[in-house]
Each structure stands twice: as structure tokens, then as C-alpha cells.
Short mmCIF file of C-alpha atoms and ligand atoms in Angstrom, two decimals:
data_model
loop_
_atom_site.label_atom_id
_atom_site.label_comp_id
_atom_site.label_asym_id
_atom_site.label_seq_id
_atom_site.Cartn_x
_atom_site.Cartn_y
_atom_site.Cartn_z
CA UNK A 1 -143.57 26.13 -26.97
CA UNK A 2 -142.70 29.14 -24.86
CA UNK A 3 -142.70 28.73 -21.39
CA UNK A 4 -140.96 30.14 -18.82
CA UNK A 5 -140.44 29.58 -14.33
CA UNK A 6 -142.50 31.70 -12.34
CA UNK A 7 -140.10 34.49 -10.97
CA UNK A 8 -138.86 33.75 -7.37
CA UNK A 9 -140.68 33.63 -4.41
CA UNK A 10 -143.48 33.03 -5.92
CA UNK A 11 -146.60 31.55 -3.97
CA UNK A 12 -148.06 28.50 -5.72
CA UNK A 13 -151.43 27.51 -3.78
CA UNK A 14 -155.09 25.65 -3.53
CA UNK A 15 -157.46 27.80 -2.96
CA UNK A 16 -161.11 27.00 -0.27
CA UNK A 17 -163.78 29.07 1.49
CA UNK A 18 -165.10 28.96 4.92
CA UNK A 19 -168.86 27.85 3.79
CA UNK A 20 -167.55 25.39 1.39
CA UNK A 21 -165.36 23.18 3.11
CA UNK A 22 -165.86 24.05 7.62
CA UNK A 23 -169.62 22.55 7.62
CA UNK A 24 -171.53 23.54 9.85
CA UNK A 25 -171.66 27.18 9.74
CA UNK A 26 -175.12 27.55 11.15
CA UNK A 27 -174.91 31.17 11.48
CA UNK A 28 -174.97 32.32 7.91
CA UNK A 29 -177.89 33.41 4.84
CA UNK A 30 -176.70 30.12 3.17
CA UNK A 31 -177.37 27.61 6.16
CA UNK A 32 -180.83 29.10 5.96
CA UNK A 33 -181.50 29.29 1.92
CA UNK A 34 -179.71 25.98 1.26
CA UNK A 35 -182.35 22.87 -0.34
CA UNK A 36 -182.86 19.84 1.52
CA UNK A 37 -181.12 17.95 -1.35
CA UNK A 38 -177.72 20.37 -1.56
CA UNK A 39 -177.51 21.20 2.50
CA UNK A 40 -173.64 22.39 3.25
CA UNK A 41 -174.04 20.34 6.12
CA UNK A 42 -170.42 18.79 7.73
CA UNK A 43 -169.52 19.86 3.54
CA UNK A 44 -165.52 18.71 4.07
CA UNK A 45 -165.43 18.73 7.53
CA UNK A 46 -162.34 21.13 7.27
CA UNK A 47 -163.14 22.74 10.93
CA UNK A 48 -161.79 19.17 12.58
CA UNK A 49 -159.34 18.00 9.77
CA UNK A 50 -157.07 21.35 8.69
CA UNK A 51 -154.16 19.83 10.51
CA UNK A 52 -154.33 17.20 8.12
CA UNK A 53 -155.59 18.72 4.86
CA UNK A 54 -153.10 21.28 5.35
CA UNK A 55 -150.46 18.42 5.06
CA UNK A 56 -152.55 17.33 1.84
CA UNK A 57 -151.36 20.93 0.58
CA UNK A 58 -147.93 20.78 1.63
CA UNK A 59 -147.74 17.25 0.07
CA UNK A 60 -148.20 18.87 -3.27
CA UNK A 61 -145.25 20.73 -3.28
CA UNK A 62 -147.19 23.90 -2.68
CA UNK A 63 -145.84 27.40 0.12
CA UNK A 64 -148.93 28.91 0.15
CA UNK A 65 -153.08 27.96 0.99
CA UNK A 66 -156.10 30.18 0.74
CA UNK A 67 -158.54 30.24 3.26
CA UNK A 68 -161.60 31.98 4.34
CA UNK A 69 -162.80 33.55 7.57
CA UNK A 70 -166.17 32.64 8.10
CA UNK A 71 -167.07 36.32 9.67
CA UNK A 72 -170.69 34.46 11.16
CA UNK A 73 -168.84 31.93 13.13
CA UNK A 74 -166.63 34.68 14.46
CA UNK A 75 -169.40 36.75 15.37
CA UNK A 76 -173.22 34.78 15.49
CA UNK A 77 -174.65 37.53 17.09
CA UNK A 78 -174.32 41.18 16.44
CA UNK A 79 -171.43 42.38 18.57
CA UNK A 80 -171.34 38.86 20.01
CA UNK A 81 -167.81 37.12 19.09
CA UNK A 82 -167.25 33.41 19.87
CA UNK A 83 -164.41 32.70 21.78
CA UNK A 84 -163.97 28.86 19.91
CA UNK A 85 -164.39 30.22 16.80
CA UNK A 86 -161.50 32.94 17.63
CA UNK A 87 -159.55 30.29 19.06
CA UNK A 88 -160.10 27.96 15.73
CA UNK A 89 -158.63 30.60 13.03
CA UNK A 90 -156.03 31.25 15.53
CA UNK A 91 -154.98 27.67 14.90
CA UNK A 92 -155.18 27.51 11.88
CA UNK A 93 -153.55 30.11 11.00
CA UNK A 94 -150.39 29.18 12.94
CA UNK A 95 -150.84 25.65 11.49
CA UNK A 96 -150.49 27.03 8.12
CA UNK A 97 -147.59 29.20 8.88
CA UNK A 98 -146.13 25.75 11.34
CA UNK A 99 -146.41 24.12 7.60
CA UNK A 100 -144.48 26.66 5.98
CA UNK A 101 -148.16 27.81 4.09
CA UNK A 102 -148.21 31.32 3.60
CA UNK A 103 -151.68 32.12 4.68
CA UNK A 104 -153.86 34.22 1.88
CA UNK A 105 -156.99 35.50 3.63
CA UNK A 106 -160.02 35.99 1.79
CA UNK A 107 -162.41 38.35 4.72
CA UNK A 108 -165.57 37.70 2.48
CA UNK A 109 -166.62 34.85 0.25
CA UNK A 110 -170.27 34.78 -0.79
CA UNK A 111 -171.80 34.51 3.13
CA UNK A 112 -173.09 37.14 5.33
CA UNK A 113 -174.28 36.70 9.53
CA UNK A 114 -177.74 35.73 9.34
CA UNK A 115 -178.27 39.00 11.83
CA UNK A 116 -176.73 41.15 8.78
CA UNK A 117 -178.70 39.50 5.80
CA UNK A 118 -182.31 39.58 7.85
CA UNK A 119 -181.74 43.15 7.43
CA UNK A 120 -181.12 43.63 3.98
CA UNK A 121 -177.28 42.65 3.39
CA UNK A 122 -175.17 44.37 1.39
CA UNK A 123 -177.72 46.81 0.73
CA UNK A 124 -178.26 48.09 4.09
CA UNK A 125 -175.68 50.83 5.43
CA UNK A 126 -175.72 49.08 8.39
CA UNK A 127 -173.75 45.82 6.90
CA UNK A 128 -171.03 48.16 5.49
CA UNK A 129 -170.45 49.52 9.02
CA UNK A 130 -170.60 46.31 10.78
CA UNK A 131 -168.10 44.71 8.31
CA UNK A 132 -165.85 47.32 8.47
CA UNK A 133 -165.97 46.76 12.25
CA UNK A 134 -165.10 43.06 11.46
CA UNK A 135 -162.46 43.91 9.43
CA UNK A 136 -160.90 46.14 11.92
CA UNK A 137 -161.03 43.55 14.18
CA UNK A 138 -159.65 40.82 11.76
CA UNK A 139 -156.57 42.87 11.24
CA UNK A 140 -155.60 43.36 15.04
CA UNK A 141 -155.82 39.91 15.77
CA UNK A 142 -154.22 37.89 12.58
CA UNK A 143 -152.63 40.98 11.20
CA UNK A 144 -148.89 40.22 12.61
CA UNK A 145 -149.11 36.55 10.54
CA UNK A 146 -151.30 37.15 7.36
CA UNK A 147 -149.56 39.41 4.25
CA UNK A 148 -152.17 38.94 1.62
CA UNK A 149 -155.67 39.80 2.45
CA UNK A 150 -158.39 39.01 -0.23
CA UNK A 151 -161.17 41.54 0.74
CA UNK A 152 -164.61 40.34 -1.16
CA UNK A 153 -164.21 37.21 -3.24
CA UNK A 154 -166.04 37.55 -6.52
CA UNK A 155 -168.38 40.57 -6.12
CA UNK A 156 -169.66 40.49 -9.74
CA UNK A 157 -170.90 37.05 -9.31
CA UNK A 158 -172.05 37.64 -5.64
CA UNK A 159 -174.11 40.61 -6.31
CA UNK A 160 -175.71 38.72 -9.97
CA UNK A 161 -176.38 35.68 -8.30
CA UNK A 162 -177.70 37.32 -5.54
CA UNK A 163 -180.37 39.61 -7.73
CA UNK A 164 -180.03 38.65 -10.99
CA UNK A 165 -180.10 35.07 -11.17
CA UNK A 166 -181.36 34.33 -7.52
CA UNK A 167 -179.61 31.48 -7.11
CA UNK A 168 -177.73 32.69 -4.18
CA UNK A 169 -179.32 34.74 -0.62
CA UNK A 170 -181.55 36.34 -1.44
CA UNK A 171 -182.65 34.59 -4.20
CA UNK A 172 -184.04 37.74 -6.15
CA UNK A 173 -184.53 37.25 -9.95
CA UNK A 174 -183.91 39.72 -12.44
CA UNK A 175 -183.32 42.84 -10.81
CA UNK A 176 -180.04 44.73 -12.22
CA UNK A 177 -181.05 47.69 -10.39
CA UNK A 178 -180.26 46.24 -7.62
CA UNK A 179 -177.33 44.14 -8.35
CA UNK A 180 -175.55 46.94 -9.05
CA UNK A 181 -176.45 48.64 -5.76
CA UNK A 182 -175.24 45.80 -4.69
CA UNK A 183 -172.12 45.60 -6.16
CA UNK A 184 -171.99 49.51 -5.78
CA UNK A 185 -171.88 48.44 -2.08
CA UNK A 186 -169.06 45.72 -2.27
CA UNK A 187 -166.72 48.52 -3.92
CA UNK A 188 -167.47 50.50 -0.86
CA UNK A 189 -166.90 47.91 1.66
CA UNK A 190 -164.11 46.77 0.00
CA UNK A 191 -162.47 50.51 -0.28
CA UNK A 192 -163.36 51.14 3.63
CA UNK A 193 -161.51 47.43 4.52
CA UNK A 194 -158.66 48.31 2.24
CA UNK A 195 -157.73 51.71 4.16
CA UNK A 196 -159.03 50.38 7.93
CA UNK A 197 -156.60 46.93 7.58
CA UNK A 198 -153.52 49.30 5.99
CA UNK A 199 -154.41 52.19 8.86
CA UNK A 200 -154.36 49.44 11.64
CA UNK A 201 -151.39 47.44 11.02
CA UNK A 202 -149.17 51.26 10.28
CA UNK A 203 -150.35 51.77 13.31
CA UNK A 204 -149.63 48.41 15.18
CA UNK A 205 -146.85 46.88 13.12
CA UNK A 206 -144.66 49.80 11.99
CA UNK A 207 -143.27 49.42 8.74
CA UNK A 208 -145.20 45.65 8.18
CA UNK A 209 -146.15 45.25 4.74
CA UNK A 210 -149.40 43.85 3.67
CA UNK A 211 -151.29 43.65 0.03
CA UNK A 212 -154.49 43.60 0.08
CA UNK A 213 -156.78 42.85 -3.32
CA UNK A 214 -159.90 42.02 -4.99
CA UNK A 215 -161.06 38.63 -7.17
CA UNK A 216 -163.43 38.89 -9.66
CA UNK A 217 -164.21 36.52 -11.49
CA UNK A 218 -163.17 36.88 -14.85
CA UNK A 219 -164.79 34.60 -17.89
CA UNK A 220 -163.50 34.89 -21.72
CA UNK A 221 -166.15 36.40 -23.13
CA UNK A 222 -165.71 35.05 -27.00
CA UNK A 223 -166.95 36.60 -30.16
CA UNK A 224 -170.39 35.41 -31.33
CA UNK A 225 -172.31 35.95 -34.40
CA UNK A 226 -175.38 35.92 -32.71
CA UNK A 227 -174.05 39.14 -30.84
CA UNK A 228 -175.47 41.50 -32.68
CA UNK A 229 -174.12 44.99 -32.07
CA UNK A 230 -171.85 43.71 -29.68
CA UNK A 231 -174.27 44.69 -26.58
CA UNK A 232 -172.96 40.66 -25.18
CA UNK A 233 -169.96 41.20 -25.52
CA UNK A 234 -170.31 44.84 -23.65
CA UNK A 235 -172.27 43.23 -21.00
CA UNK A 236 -169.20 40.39 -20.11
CA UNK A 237 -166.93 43.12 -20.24
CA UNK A 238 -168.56 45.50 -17.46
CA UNK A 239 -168.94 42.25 -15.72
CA UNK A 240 -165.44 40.78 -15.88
CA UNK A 241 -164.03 44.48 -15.14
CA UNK A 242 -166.60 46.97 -13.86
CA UNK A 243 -165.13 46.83 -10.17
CA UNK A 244 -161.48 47.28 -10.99
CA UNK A 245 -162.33 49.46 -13.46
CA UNK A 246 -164.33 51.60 -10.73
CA UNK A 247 -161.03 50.97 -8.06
CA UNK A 248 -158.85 52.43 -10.66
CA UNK A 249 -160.74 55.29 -11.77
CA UNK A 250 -162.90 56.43 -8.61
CA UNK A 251 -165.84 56.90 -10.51
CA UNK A 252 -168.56 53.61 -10.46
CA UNK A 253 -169.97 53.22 -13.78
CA UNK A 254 -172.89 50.34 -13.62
CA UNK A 255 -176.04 50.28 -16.09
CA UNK A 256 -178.39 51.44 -13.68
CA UNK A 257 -176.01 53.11 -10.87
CA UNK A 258 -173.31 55.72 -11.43
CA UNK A 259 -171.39 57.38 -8.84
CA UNK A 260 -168.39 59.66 -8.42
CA UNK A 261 -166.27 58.37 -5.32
CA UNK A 262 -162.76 59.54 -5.02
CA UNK A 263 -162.87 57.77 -1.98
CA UNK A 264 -162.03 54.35 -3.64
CA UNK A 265 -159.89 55.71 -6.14
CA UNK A 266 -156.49 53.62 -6.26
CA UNK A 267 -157.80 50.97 -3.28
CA UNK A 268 -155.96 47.75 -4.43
CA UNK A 269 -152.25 46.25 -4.35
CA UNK A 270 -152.65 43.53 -6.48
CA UNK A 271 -155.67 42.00 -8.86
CA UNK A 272 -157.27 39.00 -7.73
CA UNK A 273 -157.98 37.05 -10.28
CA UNK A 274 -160.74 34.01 -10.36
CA UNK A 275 -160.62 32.26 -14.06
CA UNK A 276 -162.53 29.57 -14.58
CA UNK A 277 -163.84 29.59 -18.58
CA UNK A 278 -164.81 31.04 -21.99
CA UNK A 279 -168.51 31.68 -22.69
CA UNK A 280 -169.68 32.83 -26.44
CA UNK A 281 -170.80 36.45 -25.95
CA UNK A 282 -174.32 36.00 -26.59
CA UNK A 283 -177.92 35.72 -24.84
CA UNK A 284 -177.30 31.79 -24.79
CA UNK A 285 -173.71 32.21 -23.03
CA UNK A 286 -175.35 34.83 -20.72
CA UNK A 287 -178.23 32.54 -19.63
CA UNK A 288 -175.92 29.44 -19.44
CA UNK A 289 -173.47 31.79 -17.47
CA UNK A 290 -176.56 32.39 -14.79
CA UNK A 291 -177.64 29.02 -14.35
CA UNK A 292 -180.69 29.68 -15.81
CA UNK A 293 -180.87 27.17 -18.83
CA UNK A 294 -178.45 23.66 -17.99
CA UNK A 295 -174.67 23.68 -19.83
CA UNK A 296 -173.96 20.47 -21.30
CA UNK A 297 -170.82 19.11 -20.28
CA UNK A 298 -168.31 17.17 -22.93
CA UNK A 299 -164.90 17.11 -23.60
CA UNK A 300 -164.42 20.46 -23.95
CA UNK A 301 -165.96 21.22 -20.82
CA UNK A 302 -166.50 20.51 -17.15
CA UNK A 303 -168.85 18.33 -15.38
CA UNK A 304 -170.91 21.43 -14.78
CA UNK A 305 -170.75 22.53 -18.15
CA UNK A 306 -168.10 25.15 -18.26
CA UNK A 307 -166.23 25.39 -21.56
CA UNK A 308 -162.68 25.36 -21.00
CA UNK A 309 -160.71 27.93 -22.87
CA UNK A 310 -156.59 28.47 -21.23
CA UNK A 311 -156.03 31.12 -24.33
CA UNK A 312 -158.48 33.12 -22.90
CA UNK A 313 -156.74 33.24 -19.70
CA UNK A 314 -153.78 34.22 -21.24
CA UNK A 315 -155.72 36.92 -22.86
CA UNK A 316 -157.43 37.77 -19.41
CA UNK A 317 -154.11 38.27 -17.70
CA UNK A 318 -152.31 40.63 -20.48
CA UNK A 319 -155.94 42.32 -20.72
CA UNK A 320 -155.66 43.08 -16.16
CA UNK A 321 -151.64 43.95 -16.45
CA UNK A 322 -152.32 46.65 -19.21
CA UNK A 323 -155.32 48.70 -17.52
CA UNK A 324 -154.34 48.14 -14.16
CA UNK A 325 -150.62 48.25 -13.66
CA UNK A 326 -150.97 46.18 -10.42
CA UNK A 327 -148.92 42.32 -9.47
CA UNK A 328 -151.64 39.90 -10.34
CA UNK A 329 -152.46 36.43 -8.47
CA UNK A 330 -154.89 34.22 -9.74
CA UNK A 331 -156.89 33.24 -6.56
CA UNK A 332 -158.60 30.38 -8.43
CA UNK A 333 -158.51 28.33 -11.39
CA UNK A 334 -160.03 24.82 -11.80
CA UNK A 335 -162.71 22.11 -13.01
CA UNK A 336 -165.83 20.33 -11.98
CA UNK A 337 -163.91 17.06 -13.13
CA UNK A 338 -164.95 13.50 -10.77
CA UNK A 339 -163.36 11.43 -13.43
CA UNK A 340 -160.32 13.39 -12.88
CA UNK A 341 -160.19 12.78 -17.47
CA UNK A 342 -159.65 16.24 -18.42
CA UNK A 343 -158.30 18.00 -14.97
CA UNK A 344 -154.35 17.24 -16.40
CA UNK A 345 -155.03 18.77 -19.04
CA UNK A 346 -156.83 21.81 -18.05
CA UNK A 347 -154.06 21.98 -15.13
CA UNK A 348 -151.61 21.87 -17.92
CA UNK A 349 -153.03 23.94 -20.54
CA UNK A 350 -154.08 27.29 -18.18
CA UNK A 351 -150.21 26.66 -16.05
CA UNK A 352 -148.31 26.88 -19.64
CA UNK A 353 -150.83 29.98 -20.43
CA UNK A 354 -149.59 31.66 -17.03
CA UNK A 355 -145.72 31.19 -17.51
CA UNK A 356 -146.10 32.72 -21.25
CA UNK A 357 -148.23 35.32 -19.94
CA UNK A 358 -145.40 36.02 -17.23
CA UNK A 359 -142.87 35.75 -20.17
CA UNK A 360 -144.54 38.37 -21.46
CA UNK A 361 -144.12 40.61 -18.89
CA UNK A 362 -147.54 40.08 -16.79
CA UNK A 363 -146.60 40.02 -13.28
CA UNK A 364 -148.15 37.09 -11.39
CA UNK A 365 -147.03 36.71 -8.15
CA UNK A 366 -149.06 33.29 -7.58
CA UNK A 367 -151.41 30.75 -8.40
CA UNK A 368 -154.21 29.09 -6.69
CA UNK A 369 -155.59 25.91 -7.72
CA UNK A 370 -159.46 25.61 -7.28
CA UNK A 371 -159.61 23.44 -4.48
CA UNK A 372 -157.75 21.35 -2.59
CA UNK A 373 -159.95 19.20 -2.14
CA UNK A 374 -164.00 18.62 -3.22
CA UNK A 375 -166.01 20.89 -1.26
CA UNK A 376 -169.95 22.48 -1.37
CA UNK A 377 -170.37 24.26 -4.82
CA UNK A 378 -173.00 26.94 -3.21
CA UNK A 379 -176.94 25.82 -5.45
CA UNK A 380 -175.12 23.21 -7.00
CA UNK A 381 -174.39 21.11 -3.41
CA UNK A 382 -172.30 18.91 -3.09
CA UNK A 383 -172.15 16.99 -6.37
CA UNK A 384 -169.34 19.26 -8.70
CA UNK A 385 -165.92 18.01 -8.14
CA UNK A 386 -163.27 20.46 -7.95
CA UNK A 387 -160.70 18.97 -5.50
CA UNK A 388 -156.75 17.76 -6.25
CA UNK A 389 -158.18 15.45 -3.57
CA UNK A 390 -161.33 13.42 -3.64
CA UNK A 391 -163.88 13.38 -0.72
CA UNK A 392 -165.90 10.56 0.35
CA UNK A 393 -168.83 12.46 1.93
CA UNK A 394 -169.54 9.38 4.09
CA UNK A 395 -166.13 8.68 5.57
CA UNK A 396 -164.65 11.83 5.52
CA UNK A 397 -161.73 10.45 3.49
CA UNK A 398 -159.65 12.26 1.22
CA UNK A 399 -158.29 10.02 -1.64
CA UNK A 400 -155.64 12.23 -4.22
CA UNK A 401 -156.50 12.34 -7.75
CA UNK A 402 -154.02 12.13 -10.11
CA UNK A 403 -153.96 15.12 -11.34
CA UNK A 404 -152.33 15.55 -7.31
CA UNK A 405 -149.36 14.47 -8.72
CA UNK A 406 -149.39 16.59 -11.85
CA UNK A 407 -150.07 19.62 -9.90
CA UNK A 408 -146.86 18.77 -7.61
CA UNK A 409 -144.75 18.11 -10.99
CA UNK A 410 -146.04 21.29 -12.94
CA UNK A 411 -145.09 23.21 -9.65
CA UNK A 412 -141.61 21.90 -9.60
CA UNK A 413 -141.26 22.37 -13.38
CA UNK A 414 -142.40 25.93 -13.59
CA UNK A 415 -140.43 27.43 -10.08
CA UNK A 416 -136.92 29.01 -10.42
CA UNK A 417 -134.79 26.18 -8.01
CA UNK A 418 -136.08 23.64 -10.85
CA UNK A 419 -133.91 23.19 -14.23
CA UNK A 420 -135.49 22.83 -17.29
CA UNK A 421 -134.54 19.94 -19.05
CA UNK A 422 -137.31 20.06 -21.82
CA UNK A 423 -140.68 21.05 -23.07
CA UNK A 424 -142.89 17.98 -22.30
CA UNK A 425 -141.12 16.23 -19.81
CA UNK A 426 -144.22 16.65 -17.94
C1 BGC B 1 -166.19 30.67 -6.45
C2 BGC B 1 -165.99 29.45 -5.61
C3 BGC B 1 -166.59 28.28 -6.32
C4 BGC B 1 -165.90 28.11 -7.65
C5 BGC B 1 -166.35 26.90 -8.44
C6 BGC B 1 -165.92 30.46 -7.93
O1 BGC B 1 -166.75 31.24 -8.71
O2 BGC B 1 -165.38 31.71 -5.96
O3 BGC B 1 -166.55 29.66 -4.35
O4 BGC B 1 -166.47 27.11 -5.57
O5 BGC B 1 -166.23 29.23 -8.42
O6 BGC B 1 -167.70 26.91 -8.64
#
């Protein structure tokens, strides 16, 4: 086997969102489209525990957590900013930092203000504005502390959930026309926050350095025989890459939305990368992709039915360093596992894909496990169990898998102050 140690300083993370793990984020499209039987609700209580689920991260060994801001806390009412919720991400942000946690801030993951969504989201002008008024704001207040800002988590999925599978706000089915407007939109708003955060801090923290970045989310599309022509396979591709592809080149290039914007052209530091799975490239993997017919879960795959597949990753990283040129971190990788049987060896499996990857030249800067702890999985409530830790929904308690400990162990083995004394010592 070939691995390798991630090069130095290299930020080895879990990775949460505001939504999924704060509760009660009232103000938000979710609050009001969730079902009585998968409500957010207190989700993991994160807004009163972070002091001590950030020592859960630290415990593991890891020097770096991702976090959300939950932009409808922050500001419930158009122009209207909350002086407890300022005062929260304030804390929490010097906790992490207290904890030696570099903070990595994603501004936008899946929710919108309820007074932005009544009026058409992401495909009003109006949200673009507002947001980019956020943003500005965002990067005067936390900009002296935070060095890696996440802009939109996952637009491909947020704008095909959102209008192509209608499983997330709001909940329109089968329209590509406008997903893509959609997503058209999240390039823009991502561009504008991109060149507002870097304007601001040049202008407030002279010669400060900041990355900001994207995170799609990026599945291995696999060769399938039932893919006839290859118009699957063509499909996952523009899905995995359409928005970097559209950052790199300035021109958006979407089935049913094309655009020439110079504008965006070049607006990312680093690739975000969410990897979760490999899906056969066909109209079963698409559908079972979307949620719309169930994934059976085995083995080979998570509780929610997501076939593993770490070569693909492998493939997925050397696939982003070659067209994009750019340091990569992967912002999430993990499993729906509550028997904790096959987390070690996913954990295992995707880490040994990353260090050969980086061995081959790929440069990954870090790696975020998806999640610290279990959290609310969005339609799917509460019940999908991605955390290192456990979470009794009644008591609050946090109870560390063992895969905890593996995480901790394949973090020492794979960073530089670590010797290697063998391939499977671990
Ligand atoms: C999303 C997370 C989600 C995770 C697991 C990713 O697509 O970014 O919010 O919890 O998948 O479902």
C-alpha cells in the first residue's frame, strides 16, 4: 500500500451546519417546510452545548471545526439583526479559536430567512442583494479570526432538491428550468461574496489573508450498461462540476440556462469538496440519487442507502486538481452508520484514498469528517446517523462511537509530527 502524511499544517476537521445541529432556528424556509414526524426541533442542541462539543472535537486529535452561520438567526427580520444571536457566533467563534480549532465558515448551507424565501429565494434579485449585504457584514465582524470562508455549501444539490426533486424549500418537482436559474443564481451570489469578503478585509486588515471556496457535492458517477449513449453519465458530470466549471471559465453552461459572465471568472481559492458515494450512471442511480425511489442499504452501503465507493474519491480528487489548479479541502466525507459496523472502514478506506491522492501530487490542504456528532439530515429528520459521536435525542448526551477513536488514530498516523512505523498498524 501507498500511503503517505498529509503535508504540514494541514487542518484535519468534523464538519456541521447551523440548521442541523443549533435547533431551534425558527426563522428559516426549513422550520416552516419541515413534517411533523422529522421537525429540526432542539436537533443537537449545539446553540447551548458548543463549549463542550467543541472539546468532543479537540478530543479527537483534530485543529480545525466547520461551522455554519445561520444568516436567519443573525438577521429574523429584513434589516433587523439580533443582538444574542451576534453575541452567540461571537462566542463561538473565540471558543473555537480558545480550543486551538481553526474556525472554517460555511456563510450558506441549504437555509434561507423566511423574509427572503416568501419572496422567491434564490430566484429573486432581491436575495442576491440582501446576502451580499450579509456577507459584507459577516466579514467586518468575524473577518479578523476566520481564514477559510465556505461561501454556498452544495449548490448543485441545493438548487435540485429545491426544484427538481422537491424535497427541500420549496418543494418544487421536476423543474430543471428552474434549478438551473437557481443554481445560475448561487454562482452569482457566490462570485459577489467572494470579491465583497476579499474587498473588505484589504480594506480593514491590510495584507490579512483569507481563502474563500465553494463545496459541491461531488458523487462517482460509475459506468453503467444501462447508460445508453452516455447521456447519465453526462448528466452526473454537469452536476458534480457545472459550478466550478462555470467559476473557472466565466461562462455558465446549464441545460436550460447559458450565460456569459466574466464577472465570476477565476472567483475561488480553493475547491470545496463534499464526497459522500458512487452511484451507477443510469436513470435508476439518478432517481435513487433524488430520493425519489428508496436505496437499499447493505454492506456496501450506508444506512440511507448510499453505496460506498473510496476509489472514486480518489478519482474525484485527481479529476478537481487537473481542471482546476486550485488547493483542495474536502469539507465533508462520511456515513449514515448507527451501528457504527462499517464507519472504520469507510473512515479508513476514503483517508488511505486521500494520502495517495496527495502522494500523487493533489493538493489537499484538509479534511472534514461528516459530523461530529449525529445531527438533523434535512427530509430525512433525525433518524440517519452521521456523528463520530452518538446523540441521545432525549438526554442530550453525546456517547463516542468507536470509530472516535479511529478517527483520532488515522489523524495521528497520517500528520507529518507522527512516524510511520508500518502499513496497518492502524
Ligand atoms: C450536506 C449535509 C448533509 C450530508 C449528509 C451533505 O450533502 O451538505 O448537510 O448532512 O450531506 O446527508
Amino acid at each position: 500500500m501507498n500511503w503517505q502524511k498529509m503535508p504540514p499544517g494541514f487542518l484535519w476537521g468534523t464538519a456541521t451546519s447551523a440548521h442541523q445541529v443549533e435547533g431551534g432556528n425558527i426563522h428559516n424556509d426549513w422550520w416552516d417546510f419541515e413534517q411533523d414526524s422529522k421537525r429540526s426541533g432542539a436537533a443537537s442542541d449545539f446553540r447551548n452545548r458548543f463549549e463542550s462539543d467543541l472539546d468532543l472535537a479537540r478530543d479527537l486529535g483534530t485543529n480545525s471545526f466547520r461551522l455554519s452561520l445561520e444568516w436567519s438567526r443573525i438577521e429574523p427580520k429584513h434589516g433587523q439583526r439580533c443582538p444574542m444571536a451576534i453575541d452567540y457566533y461571537h462566542q463561538l467563534i473565540d471558543a473555537c479559536l480558545d480550543k486551538d480549532l481553526q474556525p472554517f465558515v460555511t456563510l450558506q448551507q441549504f437555509t434561507l430567512p423566511r423574509w427572503c424565501a416568501d419572496k422567491g429565494g434564490w430566484l429573486n434579485q432581491e436575495t442576491l442583494t440582501a446576502f451580499n449585504k450579509h456577507v459584507s457584514w459577516v466579514a467586518d465582524q468575524f473577518g479578523d479570526r476566520v481564514s477559510h470562508f465556505v461561501t454556498i455549501n452544495e449548490p448543485n444539490v441545493q438548487a435540485g432538491a429545491s426544484y427538481l426533486a422537491g424535497v427541500f424549500p420549496p418543494g418544487r418537482r421536476l423543474r430543471p428550468d428552474l434549478a438551473d436559474r437557481c443554481q445560475a443564481a448561487l454562482i452569482k451570489a457566490h462570485a459577489q461574496a467572494y470579491r465583497t469578503i476579499h474587498n473588505n478585509l484589504e480594506k480593514r486588515f491590510p495584507g490579512r489573508s483569507v481563502e474563500l471556496g465553494v463545496s459541491p457535492h461531488i458523487v462517482s458517477w460509475k459506468k453503467s450498461h444501462w447508460d445508453l449513449g452516455g447521456i447519465f453519465k453526462r448528466i452526473g458530470e454537469q452536476f458534480n462540476w457545472g459550478f466550478l466549471d462555470a467559476l473557472s471559465s466565466g461562462t455558465i453552461k446549464f441545460q436550460t440556462y447559458r450565460e456569459v459572465a466574466p464577472e465570476i471568472q477565476g472567483c475561488f481559492d480553493f475547491v470545496g469538496m463534499n464526497y459522500f458515494m458512487g452511484m451507477p450512471a443510469n436513470i435508476l442511480g439518478v432517481l435513487k440519487f433524488m430520493g425519489l425511489i428508496p436505496k437499499s442499504s447493505g454492506e456496501q452501503s450506508s444506512d440511507n442507502g448510499w453505496p460506498q465507493d473510496a476509489p472514486g474519491f480518489e478519482q474525484a480528487l485527481l479529476r478537481a486538481h487537473n481542471d482546476y489548479h486550485k488547493p483542495i479541502y474536502v469539507t465533508e466525507n462520511g456515513i449514515a452508520d448507527a451501528s457504527d459496523r462499517r464507519r472504520s472502514k469507510y473512515l479508513t478506506d476514503h483517508l488511505e484514498a486521500l494520502s495517495r491522492a496527495s502522494g500523487a501530487g493533489v493538493d489537499i490542504r484538509g479534511y472534514f469528517h461528516w459530523s461530529l456528532m449525529d445531527n438533523f439530515e434535512w427530509h430525512e429528520g433525525l433518524q440517519p446517523r452521521f456523528g463520530l459521536y452518538e446523540v441521545d435525542y432525549d438526554s442530550q448526551e453525546r456517547r463516542p462511537r468507536r470509530s472516535a477513536e479511529l478517527y483520532k488514530g488515522l489523524i495521528q498516523k497520517y500528520s507529518e509530527s507522527y512516524s510511520k512505523v508500518g502499513d496497518h498498524e492502524l
